[in-house]
Coordinates of C-alpha atoms and ligand atoms in Angstrom, one line a residue:
X14 CA 0.8 -0.3 1.0
X15 CA 2.4 2.4 -1.1
X16 CA 1.5 5.9 0.0
X17 CA -0.4 5.1 2.8
X18 CA 1.8 5.6 5.4
X19 CA -0.4 8.0 6.8
X20 CA 0.3 11.0 8.5
X21 CA -1.1 12.8 11.3
X22 CA -3.9 15.1 10.8
X23 CA -2.8 18.7 13.5
X24 CA 0.6 19.4 14.9
X25 CA -1.9 19.4 18.0
X26 CA -2.6 16.2 17.7
X27 CA 0.7 14.9 17.3
X28 CA 1.7 16.6 20.5
X29 CA -1.6 14.3 21.7
X30 CA -0.3 10.7 20.4
X31 CA 3.5 11.8 21.7
X32 CA 2.8 13.0 25.1
X33 CA 0.2 10.2 25.3
X34 CA 3.1 7.5 24.7
X35 CA 5.0 9.4 27.4
X36 CA 2.7 9.7 29.6
X37 CA 1.7 6.2 31.5
X38 CA 1.8 3.5 33.8
X39 CA 5.9 4.7 33.9
X40 CA 4.5 8.4 35.6
X41 CA 1.6 7.6 37.7
X42 CA 2.3 4.6 39.3
X43 CA 6.7 3.9 38.4
X44 CA 7.8 7.3 39.7
X45 CA 5.9 7.1 42.7
X46 CA 7.4 3.8 43.5
X47 CA 10.8 5.3 42.8
X48 CA 11.2 8.1 43.9
X49 CA 9.4 6.7 47.9
X50 CA 12.3 3.7 46.8
X51 CA 14.9 6.2 46.3
X52 CA 14.9 8.7 48.3
X53 CA 12.5 12.0 47.7
X54 CA 13.2 14.1 46.3
X55 CA 17.1 13.6 46.2
X56 CA 16.5 10.8 43.0
X57 CA 13.5 13.3 41.6
X58 CA 17.3 16.0 41.5
X59 CA 19.0 13.1 40.1
X60 CA 15.8 12.4 37.2
X61 CA 15.3 15.8 36.4
X62 CA 19.4 16.3 35.6
X63 CA 19.5 12.8 34.2
X64 CA 16.0 14.6 32.4
X65 CA 18.2 17.2 30.5
X66 CA 21.6 15.6 29.8
X67 CA 20.4 12.8 28.2
X68 CA 17.1 12.2 28.1
X69 CA 16.1 15.5 26.1
X70 CA 19.3 14.5 23.5
X71 CA 17.9 11.2 23.0
X72 CA 14.6 12.1 22.6
X73 CA 15.2 15.0 20.0
X74 CA 17.9 12.5 18.2
X75 CA 15.3 9.0 18.0
X76 CA 12.7 12.0 16.3
X77 CA 15.1 13.5 13.8
X78 CA 16.0 10.1 12.9
X79 CA 12.2 9.5 12.6
X80 CA 11.3 12.9 11.2
X81 CA 14.2 12.9 8.5
X82 CA 13.5 9.1 6.8
X83 CA 9.8 8.9 7.3
X84 CA 9.9 5.0 7.9
X85 CA 9.8 2.5 10.3
X86 CA 12.1 2.3 12.9
X87 CA 14.4 -1.0 11.0
X88 CA 14.1 0.8 7.5
X89 CA 14.7 4.1 9.1
X90 CA 18.2 3.3 10.6
X91 CA 19.0 1.2 7.5
X92 CA 19.2 3.8 5.5
X93 CA 20.8 6.4 7.4
X94 CA 23.0 3.7 8.0
X95 CA 24.7 4.1 5.0
X96 CA 26.2 1.5 3.5
X97 CA 26.5 -0.4 6.9
X98 CA 23.1 0.4 6.8
X99 CA 22.0 -3.5 6.8
X100 CA 24.0 -4.1 10.1
X101 CA 22.5 -0.4 11.8
X102 CA 19.2 -2.1 11.5
X103 CA 19.6 -4.3 14.1
X104 CA 18.6 -1.3 16.8
X105 CA 15.6 -0.9 15.0
X106 CA 15.0 -4.4 14.8
X107 CA 16.2 -4.7 19.0
X108 CA 14.0 -1.7 19.0
X109 CA 10.9 -3.6 17.8
X110 CA 11.4 -6.5 19.8
X111 CA 12.0 -3.8 23.4
X112 CA 8.4 -3.0 22.2
X113 CA 6.8 -6.4 22.4
X114 CA 8.7 -7.4 25.7
X115 CA 7.2 -4.4 27.9
X116 CA 3.7 -5.1 25.9
X117 CA 3.6 -8.2 27.4
X118 CA 2.9 -7.0 31.0
X119 CA 2.3 -3.2 29.7
X120 CA -1.0 -4.2 29.0
X121 CA -1.7 -6.6 31.4
X122 CA -1.0 -3.9 34.2
X123 CA -3.6 -1.6 31.7
X124 CA -6.5 -4.5 32.7
X125 CA -5.8 -3.7 36.6
X126 CA -6.6 0.1 36.2
X127 CA -9.3 -0.9 33.8
X128 CA -11.1 -3.5 36.6
X129 CA -10.6 -0.6 39.3
X130 CA -11.9 2.1 37.7
X131 CA -15.1 -0.6 37.3
X132 CA -14.6 -1.9 40.9
X133 CA -14.7 2.2 41.9
X134 CA -18.5 2.7 39.8
X135 CA -19.2 -0.4 41.6
X136 CA -17.6 -0.5 44.5
X137 CA -16.2 -3.4 44.7
X138 CA -12.9 -2.2 46.2
X139 CA -14.7 -1.1 49.0
X140 CA -14.7 -2.8 51.7
X141 CA -11.1 -4.2 51.0
X142 CA -8.5 -2.7 48.4
X143 CA -5.9 -4.7 49.4
X144 CA -7.4 -7.9 49.4
X145 CA -9.6 -6.4 45.7
X146 CA -6.1 -5.9 43.8
X147 CA -4.6 -9.3 45.1
X148 CA -7.6 -11.3 44.1
X149 CA -7.4 -9.2 40.7
X150 CA -4.0 -9.0 40.4
X151 CA -2.2 -12.1 38.5
X152 CA -4.8 -15.1 37.6
X153 CA -7.1 -16.6 35.4
X154 CA -9.2 -13.7 35.3
X155 CA -6.1 -11.1 34.7
X156 CA -5.6 -13.1 31.4
X157 CA -9.0 -12.2 30.8
X158 CA -8.8 -8.5 31.0
X159 CA -5.3 -8.4 29.2
X160 CA -7.4 -9.6 26.2
X161 CA -9.5 -7.2 26.2
X162 CA -6.7 -4.6 26.0
X163 CA -4.4 -6.2 23.7
X164 CA -8.4 -6.8 21.6
X165 CA -8.9 -2.9 21.8
X166 CA -5.6 -1.5 21.8
X167 CA -5.0 -2.9 18.3
X168 CA -8.5 -2.5 16.8
X169 CA -7.0 1.3 17.5
X170 CA -3.8 0.5 16.2
X171 CA -5.2 -1.1 13.1
X172 CA -7.6 2.4 12.4
X173 CA -4.2 4.2 11.3
X174 CA -2.8 7.1 12.4
X175 CA -4.9 9.9 12.1
X176 CA -8.4 8.0 11.7
X177 CA -7.1 5.5 14.8
X178 CA -4.6 7.0 16.8
X179 CA -4.7 10.7 16.5
X180 CA -8.3 10.8 16.9
X181 CA -8.4 8.7 20.4
X182 CA -5.6 10.7 22.1
X183 CA -7.1 13.8 21.2
X184 CA -9.4 13.4 23.9
X185 CA -8.4 11.0 26.3
X186 CA -5.4 12.8 26.8
X187 CA -7.4 16.1 27.8
X188 CA -9.2 14.1 29.5
X189 CA -5.9 12.8 31.9
X190 CA -4.7 16.3 32.4
X191 CA -8.0 17.7 33.2
X192 CA -7.9 14.8 35.9
X193 CA -4.7 14.8 36.8
X194 CA -5.3 18.8 37.3
X195 CA -8.6 19.0 39.0
X196 CA -6.8 15.5 41.8
X197 CA -4.3 17.8 42.6
X198 CA -6.0 20.9 43.5
X199 CA -8.4 19.1 45.7
X200 CA -5.0 17.1 47.2
X201 CA -3.9 20.8 48.1
X202 CA -6.9 22.0 50.3
X203 CA -6.9 19.3 52.2
X204 CA -5.7 19.8 55.8
X205 CA -2.6 17.6 56.4
X206 CA -1.8 17.5 52.6
X207 CA 1.1 19.9 53.9
X208 CA 3.2 16.0 55.5
X209 CA 2.1 14.6 51.9
X210 CA 5.0 17.9 50.4
X211 CA 7.3 17.7 53.3
X212 CA 8.1 13.9 52.2
X213 CA 8.1 14.4 48.3
X214 CA 10.4 17.2 49.0
X215 CA 12.8 15.9 51.6
X216 CA 16.0 15.1 50.0
X217 CA 17.4 11.8 51.6
X218 CA 21.6 12.2 49.8
X219 CA 22.9 9.2 51.6
X220 CA 19.8 7.0 49.8
X221 CA 21.9 7.9 46.0
X222 CA 23.7 4.5 45.5
X223 CA 24.7 3.9 41.9
X224 CA 22.3 1.8 42.2
X225 CA 19.8 4.5 42.6
X226 CA 21.1 6.2 39.8
X227 CA 21.0 3.7 37.6
X228 CA 16.7 3.3 38.5
X229 CA 16.8 6.5 37.5
X230 CA 17.7 6.5 34.3
X231 CA 15.7 3.7 33.3
X232 CA 13.6 5.7 34.3
X233 CA 13.7 8.8 32.6
X234 CA 13.6 6.2 29.1
X235 CA 10.8 4.4 30.7
X236 CA 9.2 7.2 31.1
X237 CA 10.1 9.6 27.5
X238 CA 9.3 6.2 25.8
X239 CA 12.9 6.3 24.5
X240 CA 14.4 2.9 23.3
X241 CA 12.0 0.7 21.1
X242 CA 11.4 3.4 18.3
X243 CA 8.1 4.6 19.4
X244 CA 9.4 9.1 19.5
X245 CA 11.0 7.6 15.8
X246 CA 7.4 5.6 15.0
X247 CA 5.1 8.7 15.7
X248 CA 7.9 10.9 14.1
X249 CA 8.5 9.7 11.0
X250 CA 3.9 10.9 11.3
X251 CA 5.5 14.2 11.5
X252 CA 4.2 17.1 8.9
X253 CA 8.2 17.5 7.6
X254 CA 7.2 21.7 8.2
X255 CA 7.4 20.7 12.7
X256 CA 10.0 21.3 14.0
X257 CA 11.8 18.4 16.6
X258 CA 13.2 20.7 18.8
X259 CA 10.3 22.5 20.0
X260 CA 7.7 18.9 20.3
X261 CA 10.3 17.1 21.2
X262 CA 10.6 18.8 24.1
X263 CA 7.0 20.2 25.0
X264 CA 6.6 15.9 24.7
X265 CA 9.4 15.9 27.4
X266 CA 8.1 19.0 29.7
X267 CA 4.9 17.0 29.3
X268 CA 5.4 14.1 30.2
X269 CA 7.6 15.6 33.4
X270 CA 4.5 17.5 34.1
X271 CA 3.2 14.7 35.0
X272 CA 5.3 12.4 36.9
X273 CA 5.7 15.8 39.1
X274 CA 1.3 15.4 39.2
X275 CA 2.0 12.3 40.3
X276 CA 3.9 13.0 42.5
X277 CA 1.8 15.9 44.4
X278 CA -0.9 13.8 44.0
X279 CA 0.7 10.5 45.7
X280 CA 1.4 11.9 48.9
X281 CA -0.7 14.7 49.6
X282 CA -3.8 11.8 49.2
X283 CA -1.7 10.2 51.8
X284 CA -0.6 12.6 54.1
X285 CA -4.0 14.3 53.6
X286 CA -6.3 10.3 54.7
X287 CA -3.8 9.8 57.7
X288 CA -1.5 6.7 55.6
X289 CA 1.9 8.2 55.2
X290 CA 1.5 7.5 59.1
X291 CA 0.1 4.6 59.3
X292 CA 1.5 1.9 61.3
X293 CA -0.7 -0.6 59.4
X294 CA 1.8 -3.2 58.5
X295 CA -0.2 -3.4 54.7
X296 CA 0.0 0.0 54.1
X297 CA 4.0 0.8 54.8
X298 CA 4.8 -2.7 52.8
X299 CA 2.7 -1.2 49.7
X300 CA 3.7 1.9 50.1
X301 CA 7.7 0.6 49.6
X302 CA 7.2 -2.4 46.9
X303 CA 6.4 -3.5 43.8
X304 CA 3.5 -1.6 42.1
X305 CA 1.5 -1.3 45.9
X306 CA 2.1 2.5 46.4
X307 CA -0.9 2.9 43.2
X308 CA -3.1 -0.5 43.9
X309 CA -3.4 -0.3 47.7
X310 CA -2.3 2.7 49.0
X311 CA -4.4 4.8 46.9
X312 CA -7.5 2.5 46.8
X313 CA -7.4 2.7 51.4
X314 CA -6.8 6.4 50.8
X315 CA -9.4 6.9 48.6
X316 CA -11.7 5.0 51.1
X317 CA -10.2 7.3 53.9
X318 CA -11.7 9.8 52.6
X319 CA -15.1 8.8 53.3
X320 CA -17.9 6.8 51.1
X321 CA -19.6 9.8 48.5
X322 CA -15.5 12.3 47.9
X323 CA -14.0 8.6 48.1
X324 CA -15.8 6.8 45.1
X325 CA -16.3 9.7 43.0
X326 CA -12.1 10.4 42.5
X327 CA -10.9 7.4 42.7
X328 CA -13.2 6.1 39.7
X329 CA -11.9 8.8 38.5
X330 CA -7.9 8.6 39.0
X331 CA -7.8 5.2 37.6
X332 CA -10.1 6.3 34.7
X333 CA -7.4 8.4 34.0
X334 CA -5.2 5.8 34.9
X335 CA -6.7 3.6 32.7
X336 CA -6.2 6.5 30.0
X337 CA -2.5 7.1 30.2
X338 CA -1.7 3.4 30.3
X339 CA -4.0 3.1 27.1
X340 CA -2.1 5.6 25.1
X341 CA 1.7 4.1 26.1
X342 CA 0.3 1.0 24.4
X343 CA -1.2 1.7 20.8
X344 CA 2.3 3.2 21.2
X345 CA 4.1 0.6 21.8
X346 CA 1.9 -2.0 19.4
X347 CA 2.3 1.0 16.5
X348 CA 6.0 0.1 16.4
X349 CA 6.0 -3.3 15.3
X350 CA 3.1 -3.0 13.4
X351 CA 5.0 -0.8 11.4
X352 CA 7.2 -3.1 10.8
X353 CA 5.9 -5.3 9.8
X354 CA 3.5 -3.2 7.6
X355 CA 6.8 -1.0 5.9
X356 CA 8.5 -4.4 5.2
X357 CA 6.6 -7.1 4.5
X358 CA 3.8 -5.0 2.9
X359 CA 1.1 -6.1 4.9
X360 CA -1.8 -4.2 5.5
X361 CA -1.9 -2.4 8.7
X362 CA -4.9 -4.7 9.9
X363 CA -3.2 -7.7 9.2
X364 CA -0.4 -6.6 10.5
X365 CA -1.7 -5.3 14.2
X366 CA -3.7 -8.2 14.6
X367 CA -0.3 -10.5 13.8
X368 CA 1.5 -8.4 16.8
X369 CA -1.7 -8.1 18.8
X370 CA -1.1 -12.2 18.8
X371 CA 2.3 -12.2 20.1
X372 CA 1.9 -10.1 22.5
X373 CA -1.1 -11.0 24.1
X374 CA 0.0 -15.0 24.1
X375 CA 3.8 -13.8 26.0
X376 CA 1.4 -12.0 28.2
X377 CA -0.7 -14.7 29.1
X378 CA 3.0 -15.9 31.1
X379 CA 3.0 -12.6 33.2
X380 CA -1.3 -12.5 34.0
X381 CA -1.1 -15.4 36.5
X382 CA 2.7 -15.3 37.4
X383 CA 4.3 -12.2 38.7
X384 CA 7.6 -13.9 38.9
X385 CA 7.5 -13.3 34.7
X386 CA 6.0 -9.6 34.6
X387 CA 8.5 -8.2 37.2
X388 CA 11.4 -10.0 35.4
X389 CA 9.6 -9.4 31.7
X390 CA 9.5 -5.9 33.4
X391 CA 13.1 -5.5 34.8
X392 CA 14.9 -7.1 31.2
X393 CA 13.4 -4.3 29.2
X394 CA 14.1 -1.9 31.4
X395 CA 16.9 -2.4 32.6
X396 CA 18.5 -4.1 29.9
X397 CA 16.8 -3.6 26.5
X398 CA 15.8 0.3 26.7
X399 CA 19.4 1.8 27.7
X400 CA 21.0 -0.5 25.5
X401 CA 18.9 0.7 22.3
X402 CA 18.6 4.1 24.3
X403 CA 22.7 4.3 24.2
X404 CA 22.8 3.0 20.5
X405 CA 20.6 4.8 18.9
X406 CA 21.1 8.4 20.2
X407 CA 25.0 7.3 19.1
X408 CA 24.1 6.1 16.1
X409 CA 22.3 10.0 15.9
X410 CA 25.1 12.2 17.0
X411 CA 27.3 9.5 15.0
X412 CA 26.5 8.0 11.9
X413 CA 23.4 10.0 10.9
X414 CA 23.9 12.4 8.9
X415 CA 21.7 16.0 8.9
X416 CA 20.5 15.5 12.9
X417 CA 21.9 19.1 12.9
X418 CA 19.9 20.1 10.1
X419 CA 17.2 18.9 11.2
X420 CA 17.0 19.7 15.0
X421 CA 17.4 23.3 13.9
X422 CA 15.1 23.4 11.5
X423 CA 11.8 25.3 12.5
X424 CA 13.9 27.5 14.8
X425 CA 15.8 30.5 14.0
X426 CA 18.6 29.6 16.5
X427 CA 21.2 27.5 16.2
X428 CA 21.1 24.5 18.9
X429 CA 21.6 21.6 16.5
X430 CA 25.3 21.6 16.8
X431 CA 25.4 21.7 20.8
X432 CA 22.9 18.5 20.8
X433 CA 24.8 17.2 18.3
X434 CA 27.7 17.4 20.7
X435 CA 25.1 16.2 23.9
X436 CA 24.6 12.6 22.1
X437 CA 28.1 12.1 20.6
X438 CA 29.3 12.1 24.3
X439 CA 27.9 12.7 27.6
X440 CA 25.0 11.4 26.9
X441 CA 26.1 7.4 25.5
X442 CA 28.9 8.0 28.1
X443 CA 26.5 8.9 31.3
X444 CA 24.5 5.7 29.5
X445 CA 27.0 3.6 29.4
X446 CA 28.7 4.4 33.3
X447 CA 25.1 4.3 34.6
X448 CA 24.7 0.5 33.3
X449 CA 27.6 -1.1 34.0
X450 CA 28.3 0.4 37.7
X451 CA 24.3 0.5 38.4
X452 CA 24.5 -2.9 37.8
X453 CA 27.2 -4.8 39.2
X454 CA 27.4 -2.1 42.4
X455 CA 24.2 -1.4 45.4
X456 CA 23.6 -1.3 48.9
X457 CA 25.5 -4.1 51.1
X458 CA 24.0 -5.0 53.8
X459 CA 26.0 -2.1 56.0
X460 CA 24.3 -0.3 54.5
X461 CA 27.6 1.4 52.2
X462 CA 28.3 0.6 48.2
X463 CA 29.7 -3.2 47.3
X464 CA 30.4 -5.1 44.8
X465 CA 27.5 -7.0 43.6
X466 CA 25.3 -6.8 46.4
X467 CA 21.7 -7.8 47.0
X468 CA 20.0 -5.3 45.5
X469 CA 22.5 -4.5 42.4
X470 CA 20.4 -4.4 39.0
X471 CA 22.5 -7.2 37.8
X472 CA 22.5 -9.5 40.5
X473 CA 18.8 -9.5 41.1
X474 CA 18.3 -10.1 37.8
X475 CA 19.7 -13.2 38.2
X476 CA 17.9 -14.1 40.9
X477 CA 14.8 -13.4 39.6
X478 CA 15.5 -15.3 35.6
X479 CA 16.6 -18.6 38.3
X480 CA 13.4 -17.5 39.4
X481 CA 11.4 -17.7 36.6
X482 CA 12.5 -20.0 35.5
X483 CA 11.9 -22.3 38.5
X484 CA 15.6 -23.4 39.7
X485 CA 15.0 -21.3 42.5
Ligands
LIG508 N1 6.3 5.8 28.4 C1 5.4 5.3 28.8 C2 5.0 4.8 30.3 O1 5.7 5.8 30.7 C3 5.6 3.7 28.5 C4 6.3 3.5 27.6 C5 7.4 2.8 26.7 C6 5.3 3.4 26.2 C7 7.8 3.0 26.3 C8 6.0 3.6 25.4 C9 7.3 2.6 24.5 O2 4.0 5.0 31.2

């Protein structure tokens, strides 16, 4: 179907779709959890520095590759790679696989948000929020919700860029922002909320180990949807007149804004409902562990708000969470779908269904087994994505021709050379340093930094791998 790649209808549509990709469970579930786990404001501080030095050049590099070629990831790397294009195309293949890997658990989690939203309407989780999460998180019923989300995602992607993705995101993303701003403001006016801000903005720099810095890097990349061709693919449908520098910065700002809003919602809400200070071991554990902040602690807080208010705020929150997750899942699905369309000339709907079938099948495992869920999550974020960003940025800086010019187009000042310089030096070096040191070192038993400590990234990953395959 030559010429049928599709384009965005408007630049607003593109921004909404791309912000929809960036803003997701990463911002609203993962970010508050990482904050709570890695030293609060100290983590935030590192996060913002990494965003500027590493995240921003990386998103601009990825978008430039997409916009310059107007191709899906594999073809794009191939074209810009010149005579070694075939080898460079591996980055695109890896990115496409990474996107599918993320989908293996992402649609499962999107299913949780849908169930919490519907459960808010019916009041299903009001008697026992912690028990509800335990009931729905993993199990045969979860497979059904994962299937439903997969079908919705495939359907939207199969309708195309402007006819499907853009149509949906221009509605749900503004709605999401309205919901978040509403809850942040509501929380701000409750007595006791102040303790939440204190917790959020009080840095504990002693918690800044290499491992936590690595966690912040992974979080920046995951949150900006980098390293797996999502931003590249979306940018490939941009109008030639749009500016990568402007739009990329807008997307990064909106994404960071939402992460901050998530913090300014979660912490005050937990504070004014008394949960932050509560001694309830279940709540304290939920605050520290995996997805408990969003799916256990917050629902408990909603219940504590009382019957009417709690029900309204809780239901609306999970609707927003569903919108955020769905728009990200759509972008993840679009990456491999676009590759099949471009490379094998399959019709869009066939490609989407095929990819949906694959990601659904692997996701069945993470629907019923938490170990595998965690494994997909850790491998995708700590290995695939980090390496994907390092190679993509290196490629944009050193191999691809014309990135600087692309970054200057539509701007009055010449910023391209500086950004390309970052892409060539600081960004890849920082990523690889974090990848190796963060993976090898962690907090030892005495609290100091130790080689191959128990919480060191690769040691943890290795343990989980053995667990996943049943060797432990
Ligand atoms: N950025 C999304 C989030 O924060 C996740 C995502 C990663 C989406 C990669 C697309 C590509 O939840």
